[in-house]
Amino acid sequence: MDHLGEAVATLDQGGVLTPLADLVRQVYRRAADRHEPELGDDAMSFGTTVWRNLTNLGAAQFAGLPGVDARIEDNSLEILCAGYIVRLYSLQGGTGASVESIRWEGSEARLGGAVENSRSGQLALDDEEQFPEAFTGVVPRRRHVRVAHAGDLDTGEAVAYLGLPRDNRDGGSPWFEVQLWIGQPAHPVLTASGSPAAPGPVLPGEVPIPELDVLVRSKRRGDGVPLSALA
């Protein structure tokens, strides 16, 4: 099994992926329902709402789940489970943006996971020549997992990807491996070599959820505006 497949299986077994997928969908749909361009809302306010809701609601939702530590680090949601570290970042350009467009530069928190994943001598604690068997599996290789997400201002339909970030400051893909998780992509997903990725298995959380029980108000929508990522 590849590194991403191992991460997905472990996080799903830990009860992380399906509720997180549900939360991403719900937050985007509710943010779109509350979006009022005639009252001054724009892409920036939409992005801020999504970012803060995912952060605060995610920390509350996973609190107390056995084997999972959800916390707010650098003003963003961070989920730790079985040695994996999951963080969420939004895609600039909304649902039309390519997952390959994401950049890890700009903050130490963003870049740190990609750099650690990219170290050839990464401390894995699963090598018998390095450490005793008691440490086996404590820290998986390429333990940093990232969710790249975006949503439509009008419909609230979300698109999200799961992947292993790669330090690409010298070029190449920002991902070692990445798979579509939620919604429909506007661009093909590529591998680190730049070739189209083979279709992946159905990931936990991909099954459609029921429509939210919210009051949909009739209102005029402004012209579509690309989402500026603030997470």
PDB file of C-alpha atoms in Angstrom:
ATOM      1  CA  MET A   1       0.000   0.000   0.000  1.00  0.00           C
ATOM      2  CA  ASP A   2       1.288   3.493  -0.848  1.00  0.00           C
ATOM      3  CA  HIS A   3       1.899   6.141   1.807  1.00  0.00           C
ATOM      4  CA  LEU A   4      -1.352   8.001   1.103  1.00  0.00           C
ATOM      5  CA  GLY A   5      -3.339   4.771   1.130  1.00  0.00           C
ATOM      6  CA  GLU A   6      -1.868   3.899   4.517  1.00  0.00           C
ATOM      7  CA  ALA A   7      -2.704   7.354   5.845  1.00  0.00           C
ATOM      8  CA  VAL A   8      -6.290   7.174   4.570  1.00  0.00           C
ATOM      9  CA  ALA A   9      -6.852   3.711   6.031  1.00  0.00           C
ATOM     10  CA  THR A  10      -5.420   4.719   9.406  1.00  0.00           C
ATOM     11  CA  LEU A  11      -7.332   7.995   9.644  1.00  0.00           C
ATOM     12  CA  ASP A  12     -10.556   6.298   8.595  1.00  0.00           C
ATOM     13  CA  GLN A  13     -10.074   3.591  11.212  1.00  0.00           C
ATOM     14  CA  GLY A  14      -9.499   6.347  13.768  1.00  0.00           C
ATOM     15  CA  GLY A  15     -12.888   7.875  12.938  1.00  0.00           C
ATOM     16  CA  VAL A  16     -11.492  11.069  11.406  1.00  0.00           C
ATOM     17  CA  LEU A  17     -12.294  11.182   7.690  1.00  0.00           C
ATOM     18  CA  THR A  18     -16.057  10.687   7.409  1.00  0.00           C
ATOM     19  CA  PRO A  19     -17.050  13.290  10.050  1.00  0.00           C
ATOM     20  CA  LEU A  20     -14.454  15.688   8.654  1.00  0.00           C
ATOM     21  CA  ALA A  21     -15.903  15.321   5.139  1.00  0.00           C
ATOM     22  CA  ASP A  22     -19.395  15.949   6.502  1.00  0.00           C
ATOM     23  CA  LEU A  23     -18.154  19.059   8.296  1.00  0.00           C
ATOM     24  CA  VAL A  24     -16.498  20.483   5.171  1.00  0.00           C
ATOM     25  CA  ARG A  25     -19.719  20.067   3.179  1.00  0.00           C
ATOM     26  CA  GLN A  26     -21.897  21.547   5.906  1.00  0.00           C
ATOM     27  CA  VAL A  27     -19.675  24.554   6.505  1.00  0.00           C
ATOM     28  CA  TYR A  28     -19.563  25.498   2.818  1.00  0.00           C
ATOM     29  CA  ARG A  29     -23.310  25.087   2.335  1.00  0.00           C
ATOM     30  CA  ARG A  30     -24.154  27.140   5.395  1.00  0.00           C
ATOM     31  CA  ALA A  31     -21.626  29.838   4.450  1.00  0.00           C
ATOM     32  CA  ALA A  32     -23.191  30.089   0.988  1.00  0.00           C
ATOM     33  CA  ASP A  33     -26.685  30.330   2.470  1.00  0.00           C
ATOM     34  CA  ARG A  34     -25.607  33.207   4.731  1.00  0.00           C
ATOM     35  CA  HIS A  35     -23.643  34.996   1.998  1.00  0.00           C
ATOM     36  CA  GLU A  36     -25.297  38.405   1.299  1.00  0.00           C
ATOM     37  CA  PRO A  37     -23.518  40.407  -1.443  1.00  0.00           C
ATOM     38  CA  GLU A  38     -26.119  43.188  -1.164  1.00  0.00           C
ATOM     39  CA  LEU A  39     -25.078  43.635   2.465  1.00  0.00           C
ATOM     40  CA  GLY A  40     -21.400  43.876   1.617  1.00  0.00           C
ATOM     41  CA  ASP A  41     -20.327  40.238   1.705  1.00  0.00           C
ATOM     42  CA  ASP A  42     -17.636  39.234  -0.770  1.00  0.00           C
ATOM     43  CA  ALA A  43     -15.203  36.411  -1.445  1.00  0.00           C
ATOM     44  CA  MET A  44     -13.025  37.494   1.467  1.00  0.00           C
ATOM     45  CA  SER A  45     -15.853  37.372   3.997  1.00  0.00           C
ATOM     46  CA  PHE A  46     -16.984  34.021   2.579  1.00  0.00           C
ATOM     47  CA  GLY A  47     -13.477  32.611   2.926  1.00  0.00           C
ATOM     48  CA  THR A  48     -13.133  33.944   6.459  1.00  0.00           C
ATOM     49  CA  THR A  49     -16.440  32.378   7.502  1.00  0.00           C
ATOM     50  CA  VAL A  50     -15.447  28.987   6.104  1.00  0.00           C
ATOM     51  CA  TRP A  51     -11.995  29.144   7.691  1.00  0.00           C
ATOM     52  CA  ARG A  52     -13.207  30.102  11.168  1.00  0.00           C
ATOM     53  CA  ASN A  53     -16.150  27.680  11.102  1.00  0.00           C
ATOM     54  CA  LEU A  54     -13.962  24.750  10.064  1.00  0.00           C
ATOM     55  CA  THR A  55     -11.439  25.648  12.746  1.00  0.00           C
ATOM     56  CA  ASN A  56     -13.818  26.140  15.659  1.00  0.00           C
ATOM     57  CA  LEU A  57     -16.415  23.496  14.809  1.00  0.00           C
ATOM     58  CA  GLY A  58     -13.732  20.952  13.933  1.00  0.00           C
ATOM     59  CA  ALA A  59     -11.946  21.407  17.243  1.00  0.00           C
ATOM     60  CA  ALA A  60     -15.243  20.959  19.084  1.00  0.00           C
ATOM     61  CA  GLN A  61     -16.428  17.995  17.005  1.00  0.00           C
ATOM     62  CA  PHE A  62     -13.315  15.892  17.541  1.00  0.00           C
ATOM     63  CA  ALA A  63     -12.837  16.802  21.196  1.00  0.00           C
ATOM     64  CA  GLY A  64     -12.985  13.671  23.325  1.00  0.00           C
ATOM     65  CA  LEU A  65     -12.760  11.210  20.417  1.00  0.00           C
ATOM     66  CA  PRO A  66     -10.519   8.353  21.627  1.00  0.00           C
ATOM     67  CA  GLY A  67      -7.128   8.330  19.953  1.00  0.00           C
ATOM     68  CA  VAL A  68      -7.660  11.728  18.320  1.00  0.00           C
ATOM     69  CA  ASP A  69      -6.269  15.071  19.426  1.00  0.00           C
ATOM     70  CA  ALA A  70      -7.909  18.048  17.711  1.00  0.00           C
ATOM     71  CA  ARG A  71      -6.575  21.489  18.497  1.00  0.00           C
ATOM     72  CA  ILE A  72      -6.165  24.966  17.087  1.00  0.00           C
ATOM     73  CA  GLU A  73      -2.602  25.710  15.986  1.00  0.00           C
ATOM     74  CA  ASP A  74      -1.629  28.942  14.209  1.00  0.00           C
ATOM     75  CA  ASN A  75      -5.341  29.829  14.036  1.00  0.00           C
ATOM     76  CA  SER A  76      -6.147  26.686  12.028  1.00  0.00           C
ATOM     77  CA  LEU A  77      -7.518  23.240  12.819  1.00  0.00           C
ATOM     78  CA  GLU A  78      -4.951  20.501  13.390  1.00  0.00           C
ATOM     79  CA  ILE A  79      -5.967  16.867  13.913  1.00  0.00           C
ATOM     80  CA  LEU A  80      -3.525  14.282  15.252  1.00  0.00           C
ATOM     81  CA  CYS A  81      -4.329  10.585  14.973  1.00  0.00           C
ATOM     82  CA  ALA A  82      -2.040   7.527  15.110  1.00  0.00           C
ATOM     83  CA  GLY A  83       1.023   9.637  14.375  1.00  0.00           C
ATOM     84  CA  TYR A  84      -0.518  11.506  11.431  1.00  0.00           C
ATOM     85  CA  ILE A  85      -0.962  15.288  11.413  1.00  0.00           C
ATOM     86  CA  VAL A  86      -3.899  16.602   9.369  1.00  0.00           C
ATOM     87  CA  ARG A  87      -4.307  20.273   8.513  1.00  0.00           C
ATOM     88  CA  LEU A  88      -6.754  22.068   6.233  1.00  0.00           C
ATOM     89  CA  TYR A  89      -5.902  24.741   3.662  1.00  0.00           C
ATOM     90  CA  SER A  90      -8.148  26.423   1.131  1.00  0.00           C
ATOM     91  CA  LEU A  91      -7.369  26.672  -2.568  1.00  0.00           C
ATOM     92  CA  GLN A  92      -7.013  30.141  -4.065  1.00  0.00           C
ATOM     93  CA  GLY A  93      -9.385  30.601  -6.977  1.00  0.00           C
ATOM     94  CA  GLY A  94     -12.299  28.609  -5.603  1.00  0.00           C
ATOM     95  CA  THR A  95     -13.619  25.384  -7.146  1.00  0.00           C
ATOM     96  CA  GLY A  96     -12.003  26.230 -10.492  1.00  0.00           C
ATOM     97  CA  ALA A  97      -8.513  26.134  -9.018  1.00  0.00           C
ATOM     98  CA  SER A  98      -6.182  23.230  -9.695  1.00  0.00           C
ATOM     99  CA  VAL A  99      -4.993  21.283  -6.666  1.00  0.00           C
ATOM    100  CA  GLU A 100      -1.514  21.685  -8.175  1.00  0.00           C
ATOM    101  CA  SER A 101      -1.720  25.456  -7.648  1.00  0.00           C
ATOM    102  CA  ILE A 102      -1.411  25.262  -3.865  1.00  0.00           C
ATOM    103  CA  ARG A 103       1.775  26.693  -2.378  1.00  0.00           C
ATOM    104  CA  TRP A 104       3.394  25.867   0.947  1.00  0.00           C
ATOM    105  CA  GLU A 105       5.617  28.938   1.115  1.00  0.00           C
ATOM    106  CA  GLY A 106       4.420  31.972   3.004  1.00  0.00           C
ATOM    107  CA  SER A 107       4.355  30.641   6.523  1.00  0.00           C
ATOM    108  CA  GLU A 108       6.446  28.316   8.637  1.00  0.00           C
ATOM    109  CA  ALA A 109       3.365  26.281   9.537  1.00  0.00           C
ATOM    110  CA  ARG A 110       2.452  25.628   5.883  1.00  0.00           C
ATOM    111  CA  LEU A 111       5.976  24.829   4.750  1.00  0.00           C
ATOM    112  CA  GLY A 112       7.015  22.762   7.760  1.00  0.00           C
ATOM    113  CA  GLY A 113       4.931  19.689   6.954  1.00  0.00           C
ATOM    114  CA  ALA A 114       6.034  19.626   3.317  1.00  0.00           C
ATOM    115  CA  VAL A 115       9.675  19.928   4.343  1.00  0.00           C
ATOM    116  CA  GLU A 116       9.403  17.141   6.919  1.00  0.00           C
ATOM    117  CA  ASN A 117       7.641  14.837   4.458  1.00  0.00           C
ATOM    118  CA  SER A 118      10.412  15.470   1.923  1.00  0.00           C
ATOM    119  CA  ARG A 119      13.378  14.578   4.123  1.00  0.00           C
ATOM    120  CA  SER A 120      15.088  11.496   2.743  1.00  0.00           C
ATOM    121  CA  GLY A 121      16.289  10.540   6.218  1.00  0.00           C
ATOM    122  CA  GLN A 122      12.975  11.221   7.926  1.00  0.00           C
ATOM    123  CA  LEU A 123      12.783   9.762  11.423  1.00  0.00           C
ATOM    124  CA  ALA A 124      10.173   7.047  11.120  1.00  0.00           C
ATOM    125  CA  LEU A 125      10.642   5.033  14.326  1.00  0.00           C
ATOM    126  CA  ASP A 126       9.741   1.922  12.357  1.00  0.00           C
ATOM    127  CA  ASP A 127      13.262   0.853  11.409  1.00  0.00           C
ATOM    128  CA  GLU A 128      14.529  -1.963  13.633  1.00  0.00           C
ATOM    129  CA  GLU A 129      18.105  -0.869  13.005  1.00  0.00           C
ATOM    130  CA  GLN A 130      17.354   2.562  14.428  1.00  0.00           C
ATOM    131  CA  PHE A 131      15.027   1.909  17.340  1.00  0.00           C
ATOM    132  CA  PRO A 132      13.646  -0.975  19.408  1.00  0.00           C
ATOM    133  CA  GLU A 133      10.441  -2.702  18.333  1.00  0.00           C
ATOM    134  CA  ALA A 134       8.568  -0.853  21.058  1.00  0.00           C
ATOM    135  CA  PHE A 135       8.634   2.271  18.885  1.00  0.00           C
ATOM    136  CA  THR A 136       7.316   0.606  15.729  1.00  0.00           C
ATOM    137  CA  GLY A 137       4.645   2.684  14.007  1.00  0.00           C
ATOM    138  CA  VAL A 138       4.741   5.618  16.405  1.00  0.00           C
ATOM    139  CA  VAL A 139       5.630   8.086  13.656  1.00  0.00           C
ATOM    140  CA  PRO A 140       4.602   7.059  10.115  1.00  0.00           C
ATOM    141  CA  ARG A 141       6.688   8.040   7.139  1.00  0.00           C
ATOM    142  CA  ARG A 142       5.267  11.161   5.432  1.00  0.00           C
ATOM    143  CA  ARG A 143       3.016  11.677   8.396  1.00  0.00           C
ATOM    144  CA  HIS A 144       1.786  15.121   7.321  1.00  0.00           C
ATOM    145  CA  VAL A 145      -1.567  14.932   5.521  1.00  0.00           C
ATOM    146  CA  ARG A 146      -3.241  17.979   4.043  1.00  0.00           C
ATOM    147  CA  VAL A 147      -6.813  18.725   2.992  1.00  0.00           C
ATOM    148  CA  ALA A 148      -7.011  21.285   0.168  1.00  0.00           C
ATOM    149  CA  HIS A 149     -10.551  22.609  -0.137  1.00  0.00           C
ATOM    150  CA  ALA A 150     -12.679  25.179  -1.975  1.00  0.00           C
ATOM    151  CA  GLY A 151     -16.370  25.930  -2.418  1.00  0.00           C
ATOM    152  CA  ASP A 152     -18.840  27.748  -4.638  1.00  0.00           C
ATOM    153  CA  LEU A 153     -20.149  31.096  -3.361  1.00  0.00           C
ATOM    154  CA  ASP A 154     -23.644  30.519  -4.736  1.00  0.00           C
ATOM    155  CA  THR A 155     -24.311  26.813  -4.278  1.00  0.00           C
ATOM    156  CA  GLY A 156     -21.984  25.971  -1.413  1.00  0.00           C
ATOM    157  CA  GLU A 157     -20.819  22.865  -3.262  1.00  0.00           C
ATOM    158  CA  ALA A 158     -17.391  21.887  -1.965  1.00  0.00           C
ATOM    159  CA  VAL A 159     -14.365  20.337  -3.602  1.00  0.00           C
ATOM    160  CA  ALA A 160     -11.629  18.850  -1.420  1.00  0.00           C
ATOM    161  CA  TYR A 161      -8.494  16.779  -1.909  1.00  0.00           C
ATOM    162  CA  LEU A 162      -6.447  14.606   0.448  1.00  0.00           C
ATOM    163  CA  GLY A 163      -2.720  14.515  -0.115  1.00  0.00           C
ATOM    164  CA  LEU A 164       0.814  14.298   1.201  1.00  0.00           C
ATOM    165  CA  PRO A 165       2.549  17.686   0.853  1.00  0.00           C
ATOM    166  CA  ARG A 166       5.936  17.880  -0.854  1.00  0.00           C
ATOM    167  CA  ASP A 167       8.589  20.580  -0.618  1.00  0.00           C
ATOM    168  CA  ASN A 168       8.548  21.907  -4.182  1.00  0.00           C
ATOM    169  CA  ARG A 169      10.480  25.131  -3.765  1.00  0.00           C
ATOM    170  CA  ASP A 170      12.906  23.791  -6.386  1.00  0.00           C
ATOM    171  CA  GLY A 171      10.096  22.823  -8.758  1.00  0.00           C
ATOM    172  CA  GLY A 172       7.698  19.966  -9.389  1.00  0.00           C
ATOM    173  CA  SER A 173       4.370  19.110  -7.828  1.00  0.00           C
ATOM    174  CA  PRO A 174       3.453  20.323  -4.331  1.00  0.00           C
ATOM    175  CA  TRP A 175       2.260  16.775  -3.614  1.00  0.00           C
ATOM    176  CA  PHE A 176       3.857  13.347  -3.337  1.00  0.00           C
ATOM    177  CA  GLU A 177       0.401  11.851  -3.709  1.00  0.00           C
ATOM    178  CA  VAL A 178      -3.012  13.495  -3.828  1.00  0.00           C
ATOM    179  CA  GLN A 179      -6.544  12.236  -4.411  1.00  0.00           C
ATOM    180  CA  LEU A 180      -9.917  13.829  -4.954  1.00  0.00           C
ATOM    181  CA  TRP A 181     -11.941  13.450  -1.772  1.00  0.00           C
ATOM    182  CA  ILE A 182     -15.122  15.537  -2.109  1.00  0.00           C
ATOM    183  CA  GLY A 183     -16.929  16.913  -5.165  1.00  0.00           C
ATOM    184  CA  GLN A 184     -15.878  17.131  -8.804  1.00  0.00           C
ATOM    185  CA  PRO A 185     -12.491  18.501  -9.921  1.00  0.00           C
ATOM    186  CA  ALA A 186     -12.193  21.243 -12.522  1.00  0.00           C
ATOM    187  CA  HIS A 187      -8.698  20.046 -13.448  1.00  0.00           C
ATOM    188  CA  PRO A 188      -7.058  16.586 -13.575  1.00  0.00           C
ATOM    189  CA  VAL A 189      -5.116  15.475 -10.536  1.00  0.00           C
ATOM    190  CA  LEU A 190      -1.413  14.951 -11.353  1.00  0.00           C
ATOM    191  CA  THR A 191       1.307  12.888  -9.764  1.00  0.00           C
ATOM    192  CA  ALA A 192       4.583  14.361  -8.506  1.00  0.00           C
ATOM    193  CA  SER A 193       6.120  13.590 -11.919  1.00  0.00           C
ATOM    194  CA  GLY A 194       3.458  15.674 -13.651  1.00  0.00           C
ATOM    195  CA  SER A 195       1.513  12.773 -15.221  1.00  0.00           C
ATOM    196  CA  PRO A 196      -2.235  12.300 -14.663  1.00  0.00           C
ATOM    197  CA  ALA A 197      -2.998  10.277 -11.558  1.00  0.00           C
ATOM    198  CA  ALA A 198      -4.793   6.968 -11.896  1.00  0.00           C
ATOM    199  CA  PRO A 199      -8.322   6.966 -10.434  1.00  0.00           C
ATOM    200  CA  GLY A 200      -8.119   6.223  -6.747  1.00  0.00           C
ATOM    201  CA  PRO A 201     -10.473   4.162  -4.590  1.00  0.00           C
ATOM    202  CA  VAL A 202     -13.589   5.654  -3.075  1.00  0.00           C
ATOM    203  CA  LEU A 203     -12.373   7.495  -0.014  1.00  0.00           C
ATOM    204  CA  PRO A 204     -14.148   7.649   3.335  1.00  0.00           C
ATOM    205  CA  GLY A 205     -16.543  10.574   3.358  1.00  0.00           C
ATOM    206  CA  GLU A 206     -17.171  10.533  -0.422  1.00  0.00           C
ATOM    207  CA  VAL A 207     -20.702   9.178  -0.079  1.00  0.00           C
ATOM    208  CA  PRO A 208     -23.215  12.064  -0.479  1.00  0.00           C
ATOM    209  CA  ILE A 209     -24.797  13.271   2.748  1.00  0.00           C
ATOM    210  CA  PRO A 210     -28.445  14.369   3.149  1.00  0.00           C
ATOM    211  CA  GLU A 211     -29.370  17.965   2.464  1.00  0.00           C
ATOM    212  CA  LEU A 212     -28.921  20.219   5.466  1.00  0.00           C
ATOM    213  CA  ASP A 213     -31.947  21.214   7.493  1.00  0.00           C
ATOM    214  CA  VAL A 214     -31.472  24.960   7.063  1.00  0.00           C
ATOM    215  CA  LEU A 215     -33.704  27.836   6.032  1.00  0.00           C
ATOM    216  CA  VAL A 216     -32.887  28.847   2.463  1.00  0.00           C
ATOM    217  CA  ARG A 217     -33.665  32.517   2.010  1.00  0.00           C
ATOM    218  CA  SER A 218     -34.541  34.100  -1.316  1.00  0.00           C
ATOM    219  CA  LYS A 219     -31.991  36.725  -2.158  1.00  0.00           C
ATOM    220  CA  ARG A 220     -30.072  38.188  -5.033  1.00  0.00           C
ATOM    221  CA  ARG A 221     -26.601  36.815  -5.553  1.00  0.00           C
ATOM    222  CA  GLY A 222     -23.754  38.878  -6.802  1.00  0.00           C
ATOM    223  CA  ASP A 223     -21.588  37.837  -9.736  1.00  0.00           C
ATOM    224  CA  GLY A 224     -19.316  34.909  -9.021  1.00  0.00           C
ATOM    225  CA  VAL A 225     -16.054  35.986  -7.428  1.00  0.00           C
ATOM    226  CA  PRO A 226     -13.014  33.711  -7.012  1.00  0.00           C
ATOM    227  CA  LEU A 227     -12.527  32.609  -3.421  1.00  0.00           C
ATOM    228  CA  SER A 228      -9.442  34.057  -1.717  1.00  0.00           C
ATOM    229  CA  ALA A 229      -8.023  31.545   0.702  1.00  0.00           C
ATOM    230  CA  LEU A 230      -7.411  32.747   4.217  1.00  0.00           C
ATOM    231  CA  ALA A 231      -6.788  29.493   6.053  1.00  0.00           C
TER     232      ALA A 231
END
